[in-house]
Amino acid sequence: MEDCIFCKIVAGEIPCHKVYEDELVLAFLDISQVTPGHTLVIPKQHVTDIFAYEDDLAGQVFARIPKIARAMEQAFPDMKGLNIVNNNRPLAYQSVFHSHFHLIPRYHKEDGFGLTFTNHQADYDAESLGQIASKLSNQLS
Ligand code: AMP
Ligand code: ZN
């Protein structure tokens, strides 16, 4: 896609530090290196975000991630954990609109990496959770 920085990386028009490549997927170092080894996994084909995936391609992209995760573990013996992050649309912090999965190795609790989930369990009961689940499941049946 024209004007897509990640399509330009796939086409070799912009350089990257390649980690893995096959016919469907490219993995390369994220320029921001939130932690050492921070890698992006992308489909070579332009897909804007999670909402736009064909099911098969989504499966094929994700199928590569455990292999890359295990390679990280081998390459970085100090790595003690791994966050996989996928931002979709600007409100959710997507800034490059070619789908990508961040693989962020974790070495310490203080890695300059913040991810907090607020627990609102006390605001819900079985009935309200049931209503929410029904809204979703009705769309999936
Ligand atoms: P997101 O905010 O989830 O859309 O993440 C986009 C990521 O792409 C950011 O972490 C950027 O550091 C990264 N990025 C942008 N341009 C490049 C580039 N030319 N090479 C490598 N990573 C890039
Ligand atoms: Zn693209």
PDB file of C-alpha atoms and ligand atoms in Angstrom:
ATOM      1  CA  MET A   1       0.000   0.000   0.000  1.00  0.00           C
ATOM      2  CA  GLU A   2       1.279   3.431  -0.927  1.00  0.00           C
ATOM      3  CA  ASP A   3       2.476   5.575   1.981  1.00  0.00           C
ATOM      4  CA  CYS A   4       2.595   2.632   4.367  1.00  0.00           C
ATOM      5  CA  ILE A   5       5.965   2.545   6.120  1.00  0.00           C
ATOM      6  CA  PHE A   6       5.754  -1.184   6.824  1.00  0.00           C
ATOM      7  CA  CYS A   7       4.836  -2.002   3.199  1.00  0.00           C
ATOM      8  CA  LYS A   8       7.959  -0.015   2.266  1.00  0.00           C
ATOM      9  CA  ILE A   9      10.007  -2.124   4.681  1.00  0.00           C
ATOM     10  CA  VAL A  10       8.542  -5.314   3.139  1.00  0.00           C
ATOM     11  CA  ALA A  11       9.435  -4.005  -0.333  1.00  0.00           C
ATOM     12  CA  GLY A  12      12.998  -3.180   0.780  1.00  0.00           C
ATOM     13  CA  GLU A  13      12.495   0.540   0.137  1.00  0.00           C
ATOM     14  CA  ILE A  14      13.190   1.354   3.810  1.00  0.00           C
ATOM     15  CA  PRO A  15      15.849  -0.573   5.736  1.00  0.00           C
ATOM     16  CA  CYS A  16      15.122  -2.690   8.761  1.00  0.00           C
ATOM     17  CA  HIS A  17      16.991  -5.048  11.053  1.00  0.00           C
ATOM     18  CA  LYS A  18      15.414  -8.285   9.895  1.00  0.00           C
ATOM     19  CA  VAL A  19      14.925 -11.095  12.376  1.00  0.00           C
ATOM     20  CA  TYR A  20      12.815 -13.561  10.386  1.00  0.00           C
ATOM     21  CA  GLU A  21      11.181 -13.746   6.975  1.00  0.00           C
ATOM     22  CA  ASP A  22       9.128 -16.234   5.017  1.00  0.00           C
ATOM     23  CA  GLU A  23       6.586 -15.988   2.231  1.00  0.00           C
ATOM     24  CA  LEU A  24       3.886 -14.492   4.484  1.00  0.00           C
ATOM     25  CA  VAL A  25       5.544 -12.828   7.434  1.00  0.00           C
ATOM     26  CA  LEU A  26       8.384 -10.443   8.241  1.00  0.00           C
ATOM     27  CA  ALA A  27       9.813  -9.854  11.712  1.00  0.00           C
ATOM     28  CA  PHE A  28      12.204  -6.980  12.389  1.00  0.00           C
ATOM     29  CA  LEU A  29      13.473  -4.917  15.303  1.00  0.00           C
ATOM     30  CA  ASP A  30      11.223  -2.105  16.458  1.00  0.00           C
ATOM     31  CA  ILE A  31      13.198   1.100  16.116  1.00  0.00           C
ATOM     32  CA  SER A  32      12.136   2.177  19.617  1.00  0.00           C
ATOM     33  CA  GLN A  33      13.629  -0.931  21.389  1.00  0.00           C
ATOM     34  CA  VAL A  34      11.408  -0.614  24.454  1.00  0.00           C
ATOM     35  CA  THR A  35      13.587  -3.440  25.755  1.00  0.00           C
ATOM     36  CA  PRO A  36      16.560  -5.011  23.943  1.00  0.00           C
ATOM     37  CA  GLY A  37      15.246  -7.319  21.228  1.00  0.00           C
ATOM     38  CA  HIS A  38      11.825  -5.632  20.915  1.00  0.00           C
ATOM     39  CA  THR A  39      10.568  -7.104  17.638  1.00  0.00           C
ATOM     40  CA  LEU A  40       7.601  -6.483  15.356  1.00  0.00           C
ATOM     41  CA  VAL A  41       5.916  -9.343  13.516  1.00  0.00           C
ATOM     42  CA  ILE A  42       3.893  -8.270  10.489  1.00  0.00           C
ATOM     43  CA  PRO A  43       2.068  -9.880   7.585  1.00  0.00           C
ATOM     44  CA  LYS A  44       3.839  -9.005   4.319  1.00  0.00           C
ATOM     45  CA  GLN A  45       0.482  -8.244   2.808  1.00  0.00           C
ATOM     46  CA  HIS A  46      -1.020  -4.919   3.898  1.00  0.00           C
ATOM     47  CA  VAL A  47      -3.608  -5.514   6.609  1.00  0.00           C
ATOM     48  CA  THR A  48      -4.661  -2.386   8.468  1.00  0.00           C
ATOM     49  CA  ASP A  49      -5.560  -3.858  11.841  1.00  0.00           C
ATOM     50  CA  ILE A  50      -7.043  -6.905  13.563  1.00  0.00           C
ATOM     51  CA  PHE A  51     -10.506  -6.123  12.188  1.00  0.00           C
ATOM     52  CA  ALA A  52      -9.291  -6.512   8.610  1.00  0.00           C
ATOM     53  CA  TYR A  53      -7.690  -9.976   8.765  1.00  0.00           C
ATOM     54  CA  GLU A  54      -8.813 -12.993   6.778  1.00  0.00           C
ATOM     55  CA  ASP A  55      -9.046 -15.828   9.306  1.00  0.00           C
ATOM     56  CA  ASP A  56      -6.397 -17.930   7.547  1.00  0.00           C
ATOM     57  CA  LEU A  57      -3.838 -15.130   7.434  1.00  0.00           C
ATOM     58  CA  ALA A  58      -4.445 -14.290  11.106  1.00  0.00           C
ATOM     59  CA  GLY A  59      -3.706 -17.906  11.975  1.00  0.00           C
ATOM     60  CA  GLN A  60      -0.612 -17.998   9.798  1.00  0.00           C
ATOM     61  CA  VAL A  61       0.796 -14.791  11.297  1.00  0.00           C
ATOM     62  CA  PHE A  62       0.184 -15.883  14.863  1.00  0.00           C
ATOM     63  CA  ALA A  63       1.561 -19.348  14.161  1.00  0.00           C
ATOM     64  CA  ARG A  64       5.018 -17.786  13.670  1.00  0.00           C
ATOM     65  CA  ILE A  65       5.036 -16.019  17.021  1.00  0.00           C
ATOM     66  CA  PRO A  66       5.861 -18.953  19.360  1.00  0.00           C
ATOM     67  CA  LYS A  67       8.848 -19.823  17.181  1.00  0.00           C
ATOM     68  CA  ILE A  68      10.171 -16.261  17.363  1.00  0.00           C
ATOM     69  CA  ALA A  69       9.460 -16.164  21.116  1.00  0.00           C
ATOM     70  CA  ARG A  70      11.495 -19.337  21.656  1.00  0.00           C
ATOM     71  CA  ALA A  71      14.320 -17.908  19.534  1.00  0.00           C
ATOM     72  CA  MET A  72      14.339 -14.820  21.777  1.00  0.00           C
ATOM     73  CA  GLU A  73      14.597 -16.988  24.831  1.00  0.00           C
ATOM     74  CA  GLN A  74      17.630 -18.724  23.326  1.00  0.00           C
ATOM     75  CA  ALA A  75      19.212 -15.501  22.088  1.00  0.00           C
ATOM     76  CA  PHE A  76      18.691 -13.522  25.305  1.00  0.00           C
ATOM     77  CA  PRO A  77      19.355 -15.787  28.284  1.00  0.00           C
ATOM     78  CA  ASP A  78      18.542 -12.914  30.689  1.00  0.00           C
ATOM     79  CA  MET A  79      15.003 -12.707  29.322  1.00  0.00           C
ATOM     80  CA  LYS A  80      12.521 -13.649  32.050  1.00  0.00           C
ATOM     81  CA  GLY A  81       9.223 -13.006  30.289  1.00  0.00           C
ATOM     82  CA  LEU A  82       7.624 -11.707  27.109  1.00  0.00           C
ATOM     83  CA  ASN A  83       4.774  -9.310  26.424  1.00  0.00           C
ATOM     84  CA  ILE A  84       2.933  -9.638  23.115  1.00  0.00           C
ATOM     85  CA  VAL A  85       1.079  -6.430  22.307  1.00  0.00           C
ATOM     86  CA  ASN A  86      -1.190  -5.677  19.388  1.00  0.00           C
ATOM     87  CA  ASN A  87      -2.634  -2.146  19.221  1.00  0.00           C
ATOM     88  CA  ASN A  88      -5.664  -1.506  17.050  1.00  0.00           C
ATOM     89  CA  ARG A  89      -6.806   1.989  16.051  1.00  0.00           C
ATOM     90  CA  PRO A  90      -5.583   5.276  17.491  1.00  0.00           C
ATOM     91  CA  LEU A  91      -7.494   5.141  20.776  1.00  0.00           C
ATOM     92  CA  ALA A  92      -5.680   1.872  21.499  1.00  0.00           C
ATOM     93  CA  TYR A  93      -2.285   3.436  20.640  1.00  0.00           C
ATOM     94  CA  GLN A  94      -1.918   2.139  17.076  1.00  0.00           C
ATOM     95  CA  SER A  95       0.358   4.571  15.253  1.00  0.00           C
ATOM     96  CA  VAL A  96       1.344   2.516  12.182  1.00  0.00           C
ATOM     97  CA  PHE A  97      -1.703   1.280  10.305  1.00  0.00           C
ATOM     98  CA  HIS A  98      -0.217  -1.941   9.004  1.00  0.00           C
ATOM     99  CA  SER A  99      -1.016  -4.620  11.545  1.00  0.00           C
ATOM    100  CA  HIS A 100       1.868  -5.683  13.767  1.00  0.00           C
ATOM    101  CA  PHE A 101       2.484  -7.676  16.904  1.00  0.00           C
ATOM    102  CA  HIS A 102       5.029  -6.301  19.350  1.00  0.00           C
ATOM    103  CA  LEU A 103       7.195  -8.939  21.017  1.00  0.00           C
ATOM    104  CA  ILE A 104       8.755  -7.212  24.001  1.00  0.00           C
ATOM    105  CA  PRO A 105      11.233  -9.290  25.993  1.00  0.00           C
ATOM    106  CA  ARG A 106      11.129  -8.621  29.719  1.00  0.00           C
ATOM    107  CA  TYR A 107      14.256  -8.628  31.807  1.00  0.00           C
ATOM    108  CA  HIS A 108      13.177  -6.785  34.977  1.00  0.00           C
ATOM    109  CA  LYS A 109      10.005  -5.425  36.551  1.00  0.00           C
ATOM    110  CA  GLU A 110      11.411  -1.958  35.906  1.00  0.00           C
ATOM    111  CA  ASP A 111      11.801  -2.237  32.142  1.00  0.00           C
ATOM    112  CA  GLY A 112      10.245   1.127  31.284  1.00  0.00           C
ATOM    113  CA  PHE A 113       7.193  -0.789  30.263  1.00  0.00           C
ATOM    114  CA  GLY A 114       3.789   0.026  31.711  1.00  0.00           C
ATOM    115  CA  LEU A 115       0.695  -2.087  31.261  1.00  0.00           C
ATOM    116  CA  THR A 116      -1.946  -1.763  33.934  1.00  0.00           C
ATOM    117  CA  PHE A 117      -5.409  -3.270  34.010  1.00  0.00           C
ATOM    118  CA  THR A 118      -7.926  -1.721  36.368  1.00  0.00           C
ATOM    119  CA  ASN A 119     -10.049  -4.348  38.089  1.00  0.00           C
ATOM    120  CA  HIS A 120     -13.772  -3.433  37.977  1.00  0.00           C
ATOM    121  CA  GLN A 121     -15.026  -6.808  39.123  1.00  0.00           C
ATOM    122  CA  ALA A 122     -16.951  -5.214  42.001  1.00  0.00           C
ATOM    123  CA  ASP A 123     -19.085  -3.199  39.528  1.00  0.00           C
ATOM    124  CA  TYR A 124     -20.577  -6.320  37.873  1.00  0.00           C
ATOM    125  CA  ASP A 125     -22.868  -9.116  38.930  1.00  0.00           C
ATOM    126  CA  ALA A 126     -23.814 -12.351  37.149  1.00  0.00           C
ATOM    127  CA  GLU A 127     -26.727 -10.655  35.376  1.00  0.00           C
ATOM    128  CA  SER A 128     -24.744  -7.756  33.944  1.00  0.00           C
ATOM    129  CA  LEU A 129     -21.905 -10.056  32.885  1.00  0.00           C
ATOM    130  CA  GLY A 130     -24.475 -12.343  31.248  1.00  0.00           C
ATOM    131  CA  GLN A 131     -25.900  -9.411  29.272  1.00  0.00           C
ATOM    132  CA  ILE A 132     -22.462  -8.412  28.024  1.00  0.00           C
ATOM    133  CA  ALA A 133     -21.568 -11.986  27.059  1.00  0.00           C
ATOM    134  CA  SER A 134     -24.891 -12.346  25.193  1.00  0.00           C
ATOM    135  CA  LYS A 135     -24.326  -9.160  23.199  1.00  0.00           C
ATOM    136  CA  LEU A 136     -21.028 -10.599  22.009  1.00  0.00           C
ATOM    137  CA  SER A 137     -22.039 -14.203  21.495  1.00  0.00           C
ATOM    138  CA  ASN A 138     -25.092 -13.101  19.477  1.00  0.00           C
ATOM    139  CA  GLN A 139     -22.705 -11.501  16.997  1.00  0.00           C
ATOM    140  CA  LEU A 140     -20.638 -14.666  16.795  1.00  0.00           C
ATOM    141  CA  SER A 141     -23.394 -17.201  16.212  1.00  0.00           C
TER     142      SER A 141
HETATM  143  P1  AMP B   1       2.069   1.024  17.308  1.00  0.00           P
HETATM  144  O1  AMP B   1       2.117   2.286  18.124  1.00  0.00           O
HETATM  145  O2  AMP B   1       1.553  -0.159  18.070  1.00  0.00           O
HETATM  146  O3  AMP B   1       1.339   1.246  16.009  1.00  0.00           O
HETATM  147  O4  AMP B   1       3.583   0.653  17.003  1.00  0.00           O
HETATM  148  C1  AMP B   1       4.262   1.113  15.882  1.00  0.00           C
HETATM  149  C2  AMP B   1       5.708   0.813  16.136  1.00  0.00           C
HETATM  150  O5  AMP B   1       6.411   0.912  14.926  1.00  0.00           O
HETATM  151  C3  AMP B   1       6.388   1.744  17.138  1.00  0.00           C
HETATM  152  O6  AMP B   1       6.821   0.993  18.264  1.00  0.00           O
HETATM  153  C4  AMP B   1       7.568   2.323  16.350  1.00  0.00           C
HETATM  154  O7  AMP B   1       8.743   2.436  17.108  1.00  0.00           O
HETATM  155  C5  AMP B   1       7.729   1.308  15.233  1.00  0.00           C
HETATM  156  N1  AMP B   1       8.328   1.832  14.009  1.00  0.00           N
HETATM  157  C6  AMP B   1       7.932   2.904  13.298  1.00  0.00           C
HETATM  158  N2  AMP B   1       8.728   3.062  12.212  1.00  0.00           N
HETATM  159  C7  AMP B   1       9.625   2.056  12.238  1.00  0.00           C
HETATM  160  C8  AMP B   1      10.708   1.669  11.398  1.00  0.00           C
HETATM  161  N3  AMP B   1      11.024   2.363  10.281  1.00  0.00           N
HETATM  162  N4  AMP B   1      11.434   0.587  11.745  1.00  0.00           N
HETATM  163  C9  AMP B   1      11.132  -0.104  12.858  1.00  0.00           C
HETATM  164  N5  AMP B   1      10.112   0.190  13.688  1.00  0.00           N
HETATM  165  C10 AMP B   1       9.378   1.266  13.387  1.00  0.00           C
HETATM  166 ZN    ZN B   2       1.253  -1.713   4.707  1.00  0.00          ZN
END
